[in-house]
């Protein structure tokens, strides 16, 4: 007994290369990289938005609130300027001490505005600027106190001269300083706006870059998947073709084997049984008439004849020799009446169209289909009548077998608990 070791892959079928394997690892790696990029970009965008929010809160909003307080201070300084103008006017009928209450109200409002403004301007003003503004207001209010002290001491004229020569200049200097601070706040707000625009532009460019990179990653993944699918379908097609070839070879081998066995049964065993029958027949002629030997020889001859018919029937069932010699049509003309005699089923046989020769392999398949169909009718249908229709069309051959039997019993559906 010998054993043949067949290769797993035929010689003309290439083994799958690493690039033809499952793309699961590559797709998972791409997914991990994509998710990591999304998380990193999300963190970066969060950081940018937080910085933008801090810029708007700590610089823009505080700068606007500081500007409001500076405008409040400037308004109070303008009220002081108007009051000092009236105080030095020659047509003023009231003494200087009459203005002390108004100065005190303005001083209270200025102190409150200076206190609030100092809190808002802590991050956008140098210590020198804050110290100059505070010292200037201190000097101004010291001068105001001295002037009102002179006025209460009866030195009205000296007090008016101090207002005109010193106090108005100090007020003008304070107004100029406050105006500069307002201009500085305006410049800071403009710079902050430009920085915000730059941040927005940078974020927008990065969004476009990220979207382009994401689309590129999706495109590459899709192309890789498409390439793998094409390779997979090509290999499946190759395997399908190979299986079809193997099936054809298997059928051809089976038919060749059956043909060989059928011919051996028909030729060798048939001839042997025929020869045995002839010898028995000759021996029977020499036996005495009415003897037991003659009867035994006659019984053996019937057995040999029955065996010969069985061998021929088996030979025709495996592969009818007539199919190779006479063709499909003649074989069916012989086979169908033979089935009628063996099974007792009335078979209506009808041929339609112009007959044409059928090649050997196709004829074997048609004969096998008809053989199996009639066997099913005889074994399972319980029918007493059947019909066979053979249609020769322009380029095809159709075989139709019908019966009115019981068929297979329907199996009940069983459901698990």
mmCIF file of C-alpha atoms in Angstrom:
data_model
loop_
_atom_site.group_PDB
_atom_site.id
_atom_site.type_symbol
_atom_site.label_atom_id
_atom_site.label_comp_id
_atom_site.label_asym_id
_atom_site.label_seq_id
_atom_site.Cartn_x
_atom_site.Cartn_y
_atom_site.Cartn_z
ATOM 1 C CA UNK A 1 0.000 0.000 0.000
ATOM 2 C CA UNK A 2 1.470 3.325 -0.966
ATOM 3 C CA UNK A 3 0.482 6.796 0.198
ATOM 4 C CA UNK A 4 0.860 9.934 -1.857
ATOM 5 C CA UNK A 5 1.649 13.234 -0.144
ATOM 6 C CA UNK A 6 0.005 16.053 -2.028
ATOM 7 C CA UNK A 7 1.113 19.663 -1.593
ATOM 8 C CA UNK A 8 -1.283 21.987 0.157
ATOM 9 C CA UNK A 9 -1.100 24.428 -2.752
ATOM 10 C CA UNK A 10 -0.772 23.312 -6.370
ATOM 11 C CA UNK A 11 2.361 24.383 -8.174
ATOM 12 C CA UNK A 12 0.564 26.931 -10.330
ATOM 13 C CA UNK A 13 -1.320 28.413 -7.364
ATOM 14 C CA UNK A 14 0.854 30.832 -5.414
ATOM 15 C CA UNK A 15 0.857 30.823 -1.657
ATOM 16 C CA UNK A 16 -0.670 33.889 0.001
ATOM 17 C CA UNK A 17 1.905 36.582 0.567
ATOM 18 C CA UNK A 18 2.013 38.687 3.762
ATOM 19 C CA UNK A 19 0.305 41.537 1.893
ATOM 20 C CA UNK A 20 -2.665 39.249 1.126
ATOM 21 C CA UNK A 21 -3.319 38.448 4.753
ATOM 22 C CA UNK A 22 -6.057 39.948 6.906
ATOM 23 C CA UNK A 23 -5.804 43.753 7.194
ATOM 24 C CA UNK A 24 -7.078 43.687 10.782
ATOM 25 C CA UNK A 25 -3.735 44.663 12.324
ATOM 26 C CA UNK A 26 -3.219 47.521 9.868
ATOM 27 C CA UNK A 27 -6.754 48.809 10.356
ATOM 28 C CA UNK A 28 -6.430 48.616 14.148
ATOM 29 C CA UNK A 29 -3.095 50.441 13.982
ATOM 30 C CA UNK A 30 -4.647 53.124 11.779
ATOM 31 C CA UNK A 31 -7.577 53.426 14.194
ATOM 32 C CA UNK A 32 -5.236 53.811 17.167
ATOM 33 C CA UNK A 33 -3.171 56.451 15.347
ATOM 34 C CA UNK A 34 -6.305 58.316 14.276
ATOM 35 C CA UNK A 35 -7.781 58.270 17.793
ATOM 36 C CA UNK A 36 -4.456 59.412 19.261
ATOM 37 C CA UNK A 37 -4.295 62.254 16.761
ATOM 38 C CA UNK A 38 -7.879 63.252 17.587
ATOM 39 C CA UNK A 39 -7.161 63.210 21.330
ATOM 40 C CA UNK A 40 -3.943 65.184 20.894
ATOM 41 C CA UNK A 41 -5.627 67.727 18.663
ATOM 42 C CA UNK A 42 -8.574 67.995 21.064
ATOM 43 C CA UNK A 43 -6.173 68.696 23.931
ATOM 44 C CA UNK A 44 -4.367 71.280 21.827
ATOM 45 C CA UNK A 45 -7.650 72.959 20.858
ATOM 46 C CA UNK A 46 -8.759 72.990 24.505
ATOM 47 C CA UNK A 47 -5.496 74.662 25.463
ATOM 48 C CA UNK A 48 -5.885 77.251 22.706
ATOM 49 C CA UNK A 49 -9.487 78.005 23.668
ATOM 50 C CA UNK A 50 -8.545 78.291 27.341
ATOM 51 C CA UNK A 51 -5.736 80.711 26.430
ATOM 52 C CA UNK A 52 -8.116 82.707 24.264
ATOM 53 C CA UNK A 53 -10.664 82.834 27.076
ATOM 54 C CA UNK A 54 -8.002 83.993 29.533
ATOM 55 C CA UNK A 55 -6.836 86.630 27.064
ATOM 56 C CA UNK A 56 -10.354 87.957 26.662
ATOM 57 C CA UNK A 57 -11.050 87.830 30.397
ATOM 58 C CA UNK A 58 -7.750 89.079 31.803
ATOM 59 C CA UNK A 59 -6.908 91.630 29.160
ATOM 60 C CA UNK A 60 -9.829 92.710 27.028
ATOM 61 C CA UNK A 61 -12.548 92.730 29.684
ATOM 62 C CA UNK A 62 -10.307 94.213 32.373
ATOM 63 C CA UNK A 63 -9.033 96.800 29.901
ATOM 64 C CA UNK A 64 -12.577 97.876 29.054
ATOM 65 C CA UNK A 65 -13.546 98.137 32.719
ATOM 66 C CA UNK A 66 -10.390 100.153 33.394
ATOM 67 C CA UNK A 67 -11.232 102.477 30.502
ATOM 68 C CA UNK A 68 -14.693 103.047 31.996
ATOM 69 C CA UNK A 69 -13.142 104.064 35.309
ATOM 70 C CA UNK A 70 -10.644 106.319 33.527
ATOM 71 C CA UNK A 71 -13.522 107.982 31.715
ATOM 72 C CA UNK A 72 -15.209 108.450 35.097
ATOM 73 C CA UNK A 73 -12.012 110.032 36.446
ATOM 74 C CA UNK A 74 -11.727 112.234 33.374
ATOM 75 C CA UNK A 75 -15.307 113.365 33.795
ATOM 76 C CA UNK A 76 -14.641 114.281 37.444
ATOM 77 C CA UNK A 77 -11.521 116.192 36.363
ATOM 78 C CA UNK A 78 -13.595 118.094 33.815
ATOM 79 C CA UNK A 79 -16.085 118.981 36.561
ATOM 80 C CA UNK A 80 -13.173 120.260 38.657
ATOM 81 C CA UNK A 81 -11.930 122.297 35.681
ATOM 82 C CA UNK A 82 -15.335 123.919 35.249
ATOM 83 C CA UNK A 83 -15.533 124.632 38.985
ATOM 84 C CA UNK A 84 -12.046 126.204 39.034
ATOM 85 C CA UNK A 85 -12.926 128.317 36.018
ATOM 86 C CA UNK A 86 -15.934 129.696 37.891
ATOM 87 C CA UNK A 87 -13.886 130.144 41.051
ATOM 88 C CA UNK A 88 -11.368 132.481 39.347
ATOM 89 C CA UNK A 89 -14.005 134.375 37.395
ATOM 90 C CA UNK A 90 -14.326 138.059 38.359
ATOM 91 C CA UNK A 91 -18.093 137.894 38.119
ATOM 92 C CA UNK A 92 -18.400 135.134 40.732
ATOM 93 C CA UNK A 93 -20.431 136.517 43.675
ATOM 94 C CA UNK A 94 -19.770 133.543 46.007
ATOM 95 C CA UNK A 95 -16.681 133.124 48.143
ATOM 96 C CA UNK A 96 -14.274 130.220 47.500
ATOM 97 C CA UNK A 97 -15.429 128.370 50.601
ATOM 98 C CA UNK A 98 -18.807 127.893 48.892
ATOM 99 C CA UNK A 99 -17.092 125.430 46.502
ATOM 100 C CA UNK A 100 -15.711 123.202 49.211
ATOM 101 C CA UNK A 101 -18.799 120.938 49.328
ATOM 102 C CA UNK A 102 -18.700 120.372 45.544
ATOM 103 C CA UNK A 103 -14.960 119.611 45.667
ATOM 104 C CA UNK A 104 -15.571 117.172 48.496
ATOM 105 C CA UNK A 105 -18.217 115.272 46.504
ATOM 106 C CA UNK A 106 -15.955 115.116 43.451
ATOM 107 C CA UNK A 107 -13.051 114.013 45.673
ATOM 108 C CA UNK A 108 -15.125 111.157 47.103
ATOM 109 C CA UNK A 109 -16.150 109.996 43.625
ATOM 110 C CA UNK A 110 -12.554 110.274 42.373
ATOM 111 C CA UNK A 111 -11.229 108.227 45.304
ATOM 112 C CA UNK A 112 -13.758 105.493 44.554
ATOM 113 C CA UNK A 113 -12.948 105.579 40.809
ATOM 114 C CA UNK A 114 -9.185 105.488 41.570
ATOM 115 C CA UNK A 115 -9.640 102.503 43.878
ATOM 116 C CA UNK A 116 -11.590 100.521 41.254
ATOM 117 C CA UNK A 117 -9.292 101.588 38.451
ATOM 118 C CA UNK A 118 -6.213 100.448 40.372
ATOM 119 C CA UNK A 119 -7.719 96.929 40.632
ATOM 120 C CA UNK A 120 -8.466 96.707 36.903
ATOM 121 C CA UNK A 121 -5.166 98.218 35.727
ATOM 122 C CA UNK A 122 -2.857 95.985 37.786
ATOM 123 C CA UNK A 123 -1.885 93.766 34.817
ATOM 124 C CA UNK A 124 -1.629 96.401 32.070
ATOM 125 C CA UNK A 125 0.179 99.282 33.799
ATOM 126 C CA UNK A 126 3.701 99.716 35.036
ATOM 127 C CA UNK A 127 4.317 100.508 38.722
ATOM 128 C CA UNK A 128 5.840 103.874 37.712
ATOM 129 C CA UNK A 129 2.621 104.910 35.968
ATOM 130 C CA UNK A 130 0.473 103.920 38.935
ATOM 131 C CA UNK A 131 2.788 105.719 41.385
ATOM 132 C CA UNK A 132 2.818 108.879 39.233
ATOM 133 C CA UNK A 133 -0.974 108.958 38.996
ATOM 134 C CA UNK A 134 -1.413 108.406 42.734
ATOM 135 C CA UNK A 135 1.182 111.055 43.685
ATOM 136 C CA UNK A 136 -0.294 113.547 41.229
ATOM 137 C CA UNK A 137 -3.748 113.209 42.780
ATOM 138 C CA UNK A 138 -2.281 113.447 46.276
ATOM 139 C CA UNK A 139 -0.450 116.647 45.382
ATOM 140 C CA UNK A 140 -3.592 118.022 43.750
ATOM 141 C CA UNK A 141 -5.772 117.457 46.804
ATOM 142 C CA UNK A 142 -3.053 118.869 49.082
ATOM 143 C CA UNK A 143 -3.091 122.012 46.978
ATOM 144 C CA UNK A 144 -6.907 122.111 47.180
ATOM 145 C CA UNK A 145 -6.761 121.840 50.972
ATOM 146 C CA UNK A 146 -4.243 124.701 51.187
ATOM 147 C CA UNK A 147 -6.344 126.894 48.915
ATOM 148 C CA UNK A 148 -9.518 126.369 50.958
ATOM 149 C CA UNK A 149 -7.484 126.940 54.131
ATOM 150 C CA UNK A 150 -6.335 130.327 52.755
ATOM 151 C CA UNK A 151 -9.928 131.153 51.812
ATOM 152 C CA UNK A 152 -11.196 130.312 55.292
ATOM 153 C CA UNK A 153 -8.367 132.471 56.721
ATOM 154 C CA UNK A 154 -9.641 135.522 54.821
ATOM 155 C CA UNK A 155 -7.021 135.447 52.127
ATOM 156 C CA UNK A 156 -9.500 135.162 49.269
ATOM 157 C CA UNK A 157 -7.285 136.864 46.723
ATOM 158 C CA UNK A 158 -4.239 134.684 47.450
ATOM 159 C CA UNK A 159 -6.431 131.627 47.257
ATOM 160 C CA UNK A 160 -7.791 132.622 43.851
ATOM 161 C CA UNK A 161 -4.262 133.246 42.594
ATOM 162 C CA UNK A 162 -3.255 129.746 43.790
ATOM 163 C CA UNK A 163 -6.211 128.292 41.912
ATOM 164 C CA UNK A 164 -5.281 130.136 38.763
ATOM 165 C CA UNK A 165 -1.512 129.645 38.909
ATOM 166 C CA UNK A 166 -1.153 126.144 40.414
ATOM 167 C CA UNK A 167 -4.375 124.203 40.769
ATOM 168 C CA UNK A 168 -5.523 124.498 37.156
ATOM 169 C CA UNK A 169 -2.118 123.361 35.890
ATOM 170 C CA UNK A 170 -2.237 120.343 38.169
ATOM 171 C CA UNK A 171 -5.745 119.531 36.912
ATOM 172 C CA UNK A 172 -4.590 119.861 33.282
ATOM 173 C CA UNK A 173 -1.622 117.582 33.998
ATOM 174 C CA UNK A 174 -3.929 114.995 35.556
ATOM 175 C CA UNK A 175 -6.283 115.182 32.582
ATOM 176 C CA UNK A 176 -3.359 114.675 30.207
ATOM 177 C CA UNK A 177 -2.155 111.643 32.220
ATOM 178 C CA UNK A 178 -5.642 110.113 32.245
ATOM 179 C CA UNK A 179 -5.990 110.737 28.487
ATOM 180 C CA UNK A 180 -2.666 108.966 27.898
ATOM 181 C CA UNK A 181 -3.873 106.019 29.932
ATOM 182 C CA UNK A 182 -7.035 105.894 27.857
ATOM 183 C CA UNK A 183 -4.960 105.920 24.671
ATOM 184 C CA UNK A 184 -2.769 103.151 26.112
ATOM 185 C CA UNK A 185 -5.849 101.061 26.952
ATOM 186 C CA UNK A 186 -7.135 101.589 23.449
ATOM 187 C CA UNK A 187 -3.801 100.412 22.016
ATOM 188 C CA UNK A 188 -3.765 97.406 24.359
ATOM 189 C CA UNK A 189 -7.284 96.491 23.296
ATOM 190 C CA UNK A 190 -6.315 96.777 19.639
ATOM 191 C CA UNK A 191 -3.263 94.556 20.210
ATOM 192 C CA UNK A 192 -5.412 92.048 22.083
ATOM 193 C CA UNK A 193 -7.861 92.024 19.192
ATOM 194 C CA UNK A 194 -5.014 91.331 16.759
ATOM 195 C CA UNK A 195 -3.741 88.519 18.979
ATOM 196 C CA UNK A 196 -7.249 87.041 19.096
ATOM 197 C CA UNK A 197 -7.457 87.230 15.306
ATOM 198 C CA UNK A 198 -4.056 85.558 15.023
ATOM 199 C CA UNK A 199 -5.176 82.780 17.362
ATOM 200 C CA UNK A 200 -8.360 82.270 15.362
ATOM 201 C CA UNK A 201 -6.400 82.191 12.095
ATOM 202 C CA UNK A 202 -3.889 79.721 13.508
ATOM 203 C CA UNK A 203 -6.632 77.486 14.859
ATOM 204 C CA UNK A 204 -8.488 77.657 11.548
ATOM 205 C CA UNK A 205 -5.358 76.678 9.608
ATOM 206 C CA UNK A 206 -4.698 73.834 12.002
ATOM 207 C CA UNK A 207 -8.304 72.665 11.656
ATOM 208 C CA UNK A 208 -7.857 72.567 7.880
ATOM 209 C CA UNK A 209 -4.553 70.692 8.252
ATOM 210 C CA UNK A 210 -6.115 68.230 10.681
ATOM 211 C CA UNK A 211 -9.110 67.670 8.409
ATOM 212 C CA UNK A 212 -6.814 67.153 5.433
ATOM 213 C CA UNK A 213 -4.687 64.682 7.415
ATOM 214 C CA UNK A 214 -7.816 62.861 8.595
ATOM 215 C CA UNK A 215 -9.219 62.660 5.068
ATOM 216 C CA UNK A 216 -5.834 61.438 3.832
ATOM 217 C CA UNK A 217 -5.761 58.740 6.530
ATOM 218 C CA UNK A 218 -9.310 57.681 5.620
ATOM 219 C CA UNK A 219 -8.376 57.647 1.928
ATOM 220 C CA UNK A 220 -5.271 55.543 2.561
ATOM 221 C CA UNK A 221 -7.221 53.136 4.775
ATOM 222 C CA UNK A 222 -9.962 52.848 2.159
ATOM 223 C CA UNK A 223 -7.445 52.246 -0.641
ATOM 224 C CA UNK A 224 -5.681 49.626 1.471
ATOM 225 C CA UNK A 225 -8.987 47.923 2.252
ATOM 226 C CA UNK A 226 -10.043 48.051 -1.411
ATOM 227 C CA UNK A 227 -6.692 46.585 -2.452
ATOM 228 C CA UNK A 228 -7.012 43.810 0.123
ATOM 229 C CA UNK A 229 -10.606 43.082 -0.951
ATOM 230 C CA UNK A 230 -9.560 42.894 -4.593
ATOM 231 C CA UNK A 231 -6.739 40.524 -3.688
ATOM 232 C CA UNK A 232 -9.136 38.463 -1.579
ATOM 233 C CA UNK A 233 -11.744 38.228 -4.326
ATOM 234 C CA UNK A 234 -9.037 37.376 -6.875
ATOM 235 C CA UNK A 235 -7.798 34.563 -4.638
ATOM 236 C CA UNK A 236 -11.370 33.374 -4.031
ATOM 237 C CA UNK A 237 -11.944 33.356 -7.775
ATOM 238 C CA UNK A 238 -8.716 31.427 -8.264
ATOM 239 C CA UNK A 239 -9.729 28.926 -5.580
ATOM 240 C CA UNK A 240 -13.206 28.625 -7.117
ATOM 241 C CA UNK A 241 -11.697 27.936 -10.525
ATOM 242 C CA UNK A 242 -9.350 25.403 -8.973
ATOM 243 C CA UNK A 243 -12.235 23.697 -7.182
ATOM 244 C CA UNK A 244 -14.190 23.628 -10.440
ATOM 245 C CA UNK A 245 -11.216 22.030 -12.178
ATOM 246 C CA UNK A 246 -10.842 19.494 -9.393
ATOM 247 C CA UNK A 247 -14.577 18.737 -9.520
ATOM 248 C CA UNK A 248 -14.393 18.217 -13.259
ATOM 249 C CA UNK A 249 -11.400 15.928 -12.853
ATOM 250 C CA UNK A 250 -13.154 14.030 -10.066
ATOM 251 C CA UNK A 251 -16.266 13.566 -12.185
ATOM 252 C CA UNK A 252 -14.169 12.532 -15.149
ATOM 253 C CA UNK A 253 -12.247 10.057 -12.984
ATOM 254 C CA UNK A 254 -15.480 8.698 -11.544
ATOM 255 C CA UNK A 255 -17.025 8.324 -14.979
ATOM 256 C CA UNK A 256 -13.883 6.662 -16.289
ATOM 257 C CA UNK A 257 -13.901 4.230 -13.370
ATOM 258 C CA UNK A 258 -17.591 3.441 -13.791
ATOM 259 C CA UNK A 259 -17.121 3.022 -17.529
ATOM 260 C CA UNK A 260 -14.263 0.611 -16.914
ATOM 261 C CA UNK A 261 -16.230 -1.413 -14.345
ATOM 262 C CA UNK A 262 -19.313 -1.407 -16.596
ATOM 263 C CA UNK A 263 -17.322 -2.704 -19.567
ATOM 264 C CA UNK A 264 -15.647 -5.341 -17.423
ATOM 265 C CA UNK A 265 -19.018 -6.518 -16.151
ATOM 266 C CA UNK A 266 -20.581 -6.424 -19.615
ATOM 267 C CA UNK A 267 -17.704 -7.956 -21.524
ATOM 268 C CA UNK A 268 -15.775 -10.238 -19.183
ATOM 269 C CA UNK A 269 -18.413 -11.427 -16.743
ATOM 270 C CA UNK A 270 -21.116 -11.381 -19.400
ATOM 271 C CA UNK A 271 -19.025 -13.548 -21.697
ATOM 272 C CA UNK A 272 -18.099 -15.893 -18.863
ATOM 273 C CA UNK A 273 -21.733 -16.323 -17.826
ATOM 274 C CA UNK A 274 -22.771 -16.768 -21.454
ATOM 275 C CA UNK A 275 -20.113 -19.429 -21.905
ATOM 276 C CA UNK A 276 -21.242 -21.177 -18.722
ATOM 277 C CA UNK A 277 -24.823 -21.132 -19.972
ATOM 278 C CA UNK A 278 -23.754 -22.655 -23.318
ATOM 279 C CA UNK A 279 -21.777 -25.414 -21.611
ATOM 280 C CA UNK A 280 -24.698 -26.193 -19.319
ATOM 281 C CA UNK A 281 -27.014 -26.287 -22.290
ATOM 282 C CA UNK A 282 -24.746 -28.757 -24.142
ATOM 283 C CA UNK A 283 -24.399 -30.858 -21.000
ATOM 284 C CA UNK A 284 -28.156 -30.929 -20.636
ATOM 285 C CA UNK A 285 -28.562 -32.430 -24.107
ATOM 286 C CA UNK A 286 -26.410 -35.393 -23.077
ATOM 287 C CA UNK A 287 -28.310 -36.051 -19.863
ATOM 288 C CA UNK A 288 -31.063 -38.719 -19.981
ATOM 289 C CA UNK A 289 -34.566 -37.434 -20.545
ATOM 290 C CA UNK A 290 -36.440 -37.073 -17.275
ATOM 291 C CA UNK A 291 -33.355 -37.616 -15.101
ATOM 292 C CA UNK A 292 -32.615 -35.522 -12.003
ATOM 293 C CA UNK A 293 -29.335 -34.385 -13.545
ATOM 294 C CA UNK A 294 -31.135 -32.832 -16.457
ATOM 295 C CA UNK A 295 -33.464 -31.005 -14.050
ATOM 296 C CA UNK A 296 -30.499 -29.793 -11.976
ATOM 297 C CA UNK A 297 -28.704 -28.575 -15.072
ATOM 298 C CA UNK A 298 -31.857 -26.720 -16.185
ATOM 299 C CA UNK A 299 -32.079 -25.015 -12.759
ATOM 300 C CA UNK A 300 -28.439 -24.019 -12.881
ATOM 301 C CA UNK A 301 -28.939 -22.620 -16.400
ATOM 302 C CA UNK A 302 -31.845 -20.459 -15.157
ATOM 303 C CA UNK A 303 -29.658 -19.215 -12.291
ATOM 304 C CA UNK A 304 -26.848 -18.360 -14.688
ATOM 305 C CA UNK A 305 -29.302 -16.546 -16.978
ATOM 306 C CA UNK A 306 -30.705 -14.587 -14.066
ATOM 307 C CA UNK A 307 -27.187 -13.696 -12.961
ATOM 308 C CA UNK A 308 -26.298 -12.646 -16.498
ATOM 309 C CA UNK A 309 -29.301 -10.337 -16.647
ATOM 310 C CA UNK A 310 -28.405 -8.884 -13.242
ATOM 311 C CA UNK A 311 -24.821 -8.283 -14.333
ATOM 312 C CA UNK A 312 -26.012 -6.567 -17.526
ATOM 313 C CA UNK A 313 -28.492 -4.481 -15.546
ATOM 314 C CA UNK A 314 -25.771 -3.459 -13.108
ATOM 315 C CA UNK A 315 -23.447 -2.678 -15.991
ATOM 316 C CA UNK A 316 -26.041 -0.441 -17.589
ATOM 317 C CA UNK A 317 -26.750 1.247 -14.256
ATOM 318 C CA UNK A 318 -23.088 2.067 -13.697
ATOM 319 C CA UNK A 319 -22.432 3.308 -17.206
ATOM 320 C CA UNK A 320 -24.483 2.089 -20.151
ATOM 321 C CA UNK A 321 -22.274 0.972 -22.957
ATOM 322 C CA UNK A 322 -25.049 2.017 -25.298
ATOM 323 C CA UNK A 323 -24.431 5.653 -24.256
ATOM 324 C CA UNK A 324 -20.990 5.564 -25.843
ATOM 325 C CA UNK A 325 -22.046 3.530 -28.842
ATOM 326 C CA UNK A 326 -25.545 4.786 -29.752
ATOM 327 C CA UNK A 327 -25.764 8.183 -27.999
ATOM 328 C CA UNK A 328 -28.061 9.732 -25.407
ATOM 329 C CA UNK A 329 -31.339 9.601 -27.330
ATOM 330 C CA UNK A 330 -31.121 5.870 -28.109
ATOM 331 C CA UNK A 331 -29.993 5.128 -24.550
ATOM 332 C CA UNK A 332 -33.015 6.903 -23.076
ATOM 333 C CA UNK A 333 -35.285 5.093 -25.568
ATOM 334 C CA UNK A 334 -33.938 1.792 -24.169
ATOM 335 C CA UNK A 335 -33.637 2.819 -20.499
ATOM 336 C CA UNK A 336 -37.137 4.218 -19.856
ATOM 337 C CA UNK A 337 -39.079 1.075 -21.003
ATOM 338 C CA UNK A 338 -36.607 -0.993 -19.001
ATOM 339 C CA UNK A 339 -37.447 1.007 -15.864
ATOM 340 C CA UNK A 340 -41.143 0.507 -16.561
ATOM 341 C CA UNK A 341 -40.654 -3.270 -16.654
ATOM 342 C CA UNK A 342 -38.566 -3.325 -13.485
ATOM 343 C CA UNK A 343 -40.670 -0.976 -11.326
ATOM 344 C CA UNK A 344 -44.168 -1.393 -12.749
ATOM 345 C CA UNK A 345 -44.547 2.414 -13.022
ATOM 346 C CA UNK A 346 -46.209 3.721 -16.173
ATOM 347 C CA UNK A 347 -43.837 6.301 -17.653
ATOM 348 C CA UNK A 348 -44.968 8.708 -20.361
ATOM 349 C CA UNK A 349 -41.933 9.601 -22.494
ATOM 350 C CA UNK A 350 -42.072 12.607 -24.839
ATOM 351 C CA UNK A 351 -39.406 14.180 -27.042
ATOM 352 C CA UNK A 352 -39.696 17.676 -28.479
ATOM 353 C CA UNK A 353 -37.582 19.562 -30.981
ATOM 354 C CA UNK A 354 -35.019 18.475 -33.519
ATOM 355 C CA UNK A 355 -32.622 15.941 -31.931
ATOM 356 C CA UNK A 356 -28.896 16.702 -32.063
ATOM 357 C CA UNK A 357 -25.889 14.697 -30.848
ATOM 358 C CA UNK A 358 -24.860 15.246 -27.228
ATOM 359 C CA UNK A 359 -21.204 14.855 -26.269
ATOM 360 C CA UNK A 360 -20.119 12.150 -23.864
ATOM 361 C CA UNK A 361 -19.758 14.110 -20.588
ATOM 362 C CA UNK A 362 -23.013 16.022 -21.022
ATOM 363 C CA UNK A 363 -24.807 12.808 -21.985
ATOM 364 C CA UNK A 364 -23.481 11.061 -18.879
ATOM 365 C CA UNK A 365 -24.746 13.889 -16.662
ATOM 366 C CA UNK A 366 -28.213 13.910 -18.267
ATOM 367 C CA UNK A 367 -28.434 10.126 -17.973
ATOM 368 C CA UNK A 368 -27.345 10.265 -14.314
ATOM 369 C CA UNK A 369 -29.949 12.947 -13.505
ATOM 370 C CA UNK A 370 -32.721 10.923 -15.142
ATOM 371 C CA UNK A 371 -31.561 7.751 -13.421
ATOM 372 C CA UNK A 372 -31.593 9.414 -9.984
ATOM 373 C CA UNK A 373 -34.970 11.063 -10.618
ATOM 374 C CA UNK A 374 -36.659 7.808 -11.638
ATOM 375 C CA UNK A 375 -35.080 6.006 -8.686
ATOM 376 C CA UNK A 376 -36.603 8.616 -6.371
ATOM 377 C CA UNK A 377 -39.985 8.147 -8.062
ATOM 378 C CA UNK A 378 -39.798 4.379 -7.563
ATOM 379 C CA UNK A 379 -38.492 4.451 -3.980
ATOM 380 C CA UNK A 380 -40.078 7.463 -2.326
ATOM 381 C CA UNK A 381 -43.011 8.937 -4.251
ATOM 382 C CA UNK A 382 -45.404 5.993 -4.202
ATOM 383 C CA UNK A 383 -46.688 7.133 -7.587
ATOM 384 C CA UNK A 384 -47.855 4.702 -10.272
ATOM 385 C CA UNK A 385 -47.428 7.111 -13.129
ATOM 386 C CA UNK A 386 -44.666 9.502 -14.163
ATOM 387 C CA UNK A 387 -43.736 11.580 -17.188
ATOM 388 C CA UNK A 388 -40.397 12.328 -18.833
ATOM 389 C CA UNK A 389 -39.996 15.161 -21.335
ATOM 390 C CA UNK A 390 -36.785 15.734 -23.345
ATOM 391 C CA UNK A 391 -36.637 19.059 -25.152
ATOM 392 C CA UNK A 392 -34.073 19.736 -27.864
ATOM 393 C CA UNK A 393 -33.868 23.539 -28.097
ATOM 394 C CA UNK A 394 -31.667 25.679 -30.322
ATOM 395 C CA UNK A 395 -28.556 25.492 -28.134
ATOM 396 C CA UNK A 396 -29.712 23.763 -24.949
ATOM 397 C CA UNK A 397 -31.194 20.482 -23.819
ATOM 398 C CA UNK A 398 -33.917 20.342 -21.170
ATOM 399 C CA UNK A 399 -34.952 17.265 -19.175
ATOM 400 C CA UNK A 400 -38.178 17.334 -17.167
ATOM 401 C CA UNK A 401 -39.381 14.539 -14.840
ATOM 402 C CA UNK A 402 -42.789 14.760 -13.128
ATOM 403 C CA UNK A 403 -44.771 12.507 -10.802
ATOM 404 C CA UNK A 404 -47.762 12.879 -8.479
ATOM 405 C CA UNK A 405 -46.362 11.105 -5.468
ATOM 406 C CA UNK A 406 -46.489 11.860 -1.765
ATOM 407 C CA UNK A 407 -42.980 13.249 -1.500
ATOM 408 C CA UNK A 408 -41.005 13.511 1.725
ATOM 409 C CA UNK A 409 -42.854 14.072 5.029
ATOM 410 C CA UNK A 410 -42.405 17.534 6.498
ATOM 411 C CA UNK A 411 -40.310 17.568 9.634
ATOM 412 C CA UNK A 412 -41.839 19.337 12.616
ATOM 413 C CA UNK A 413 -40.003 22.417 13.843
ATOM 414 C CA UNK A 414 -38.431 21.894 17.212
ATOM 415 C CA UNK A 415 -37.707 24.830 19.390
ATOM 416 C CA UNK A 416 -35.485 24.710 22.376
ATOM 417 C CA UNK A 417 -36.803 25.674 25.736
#
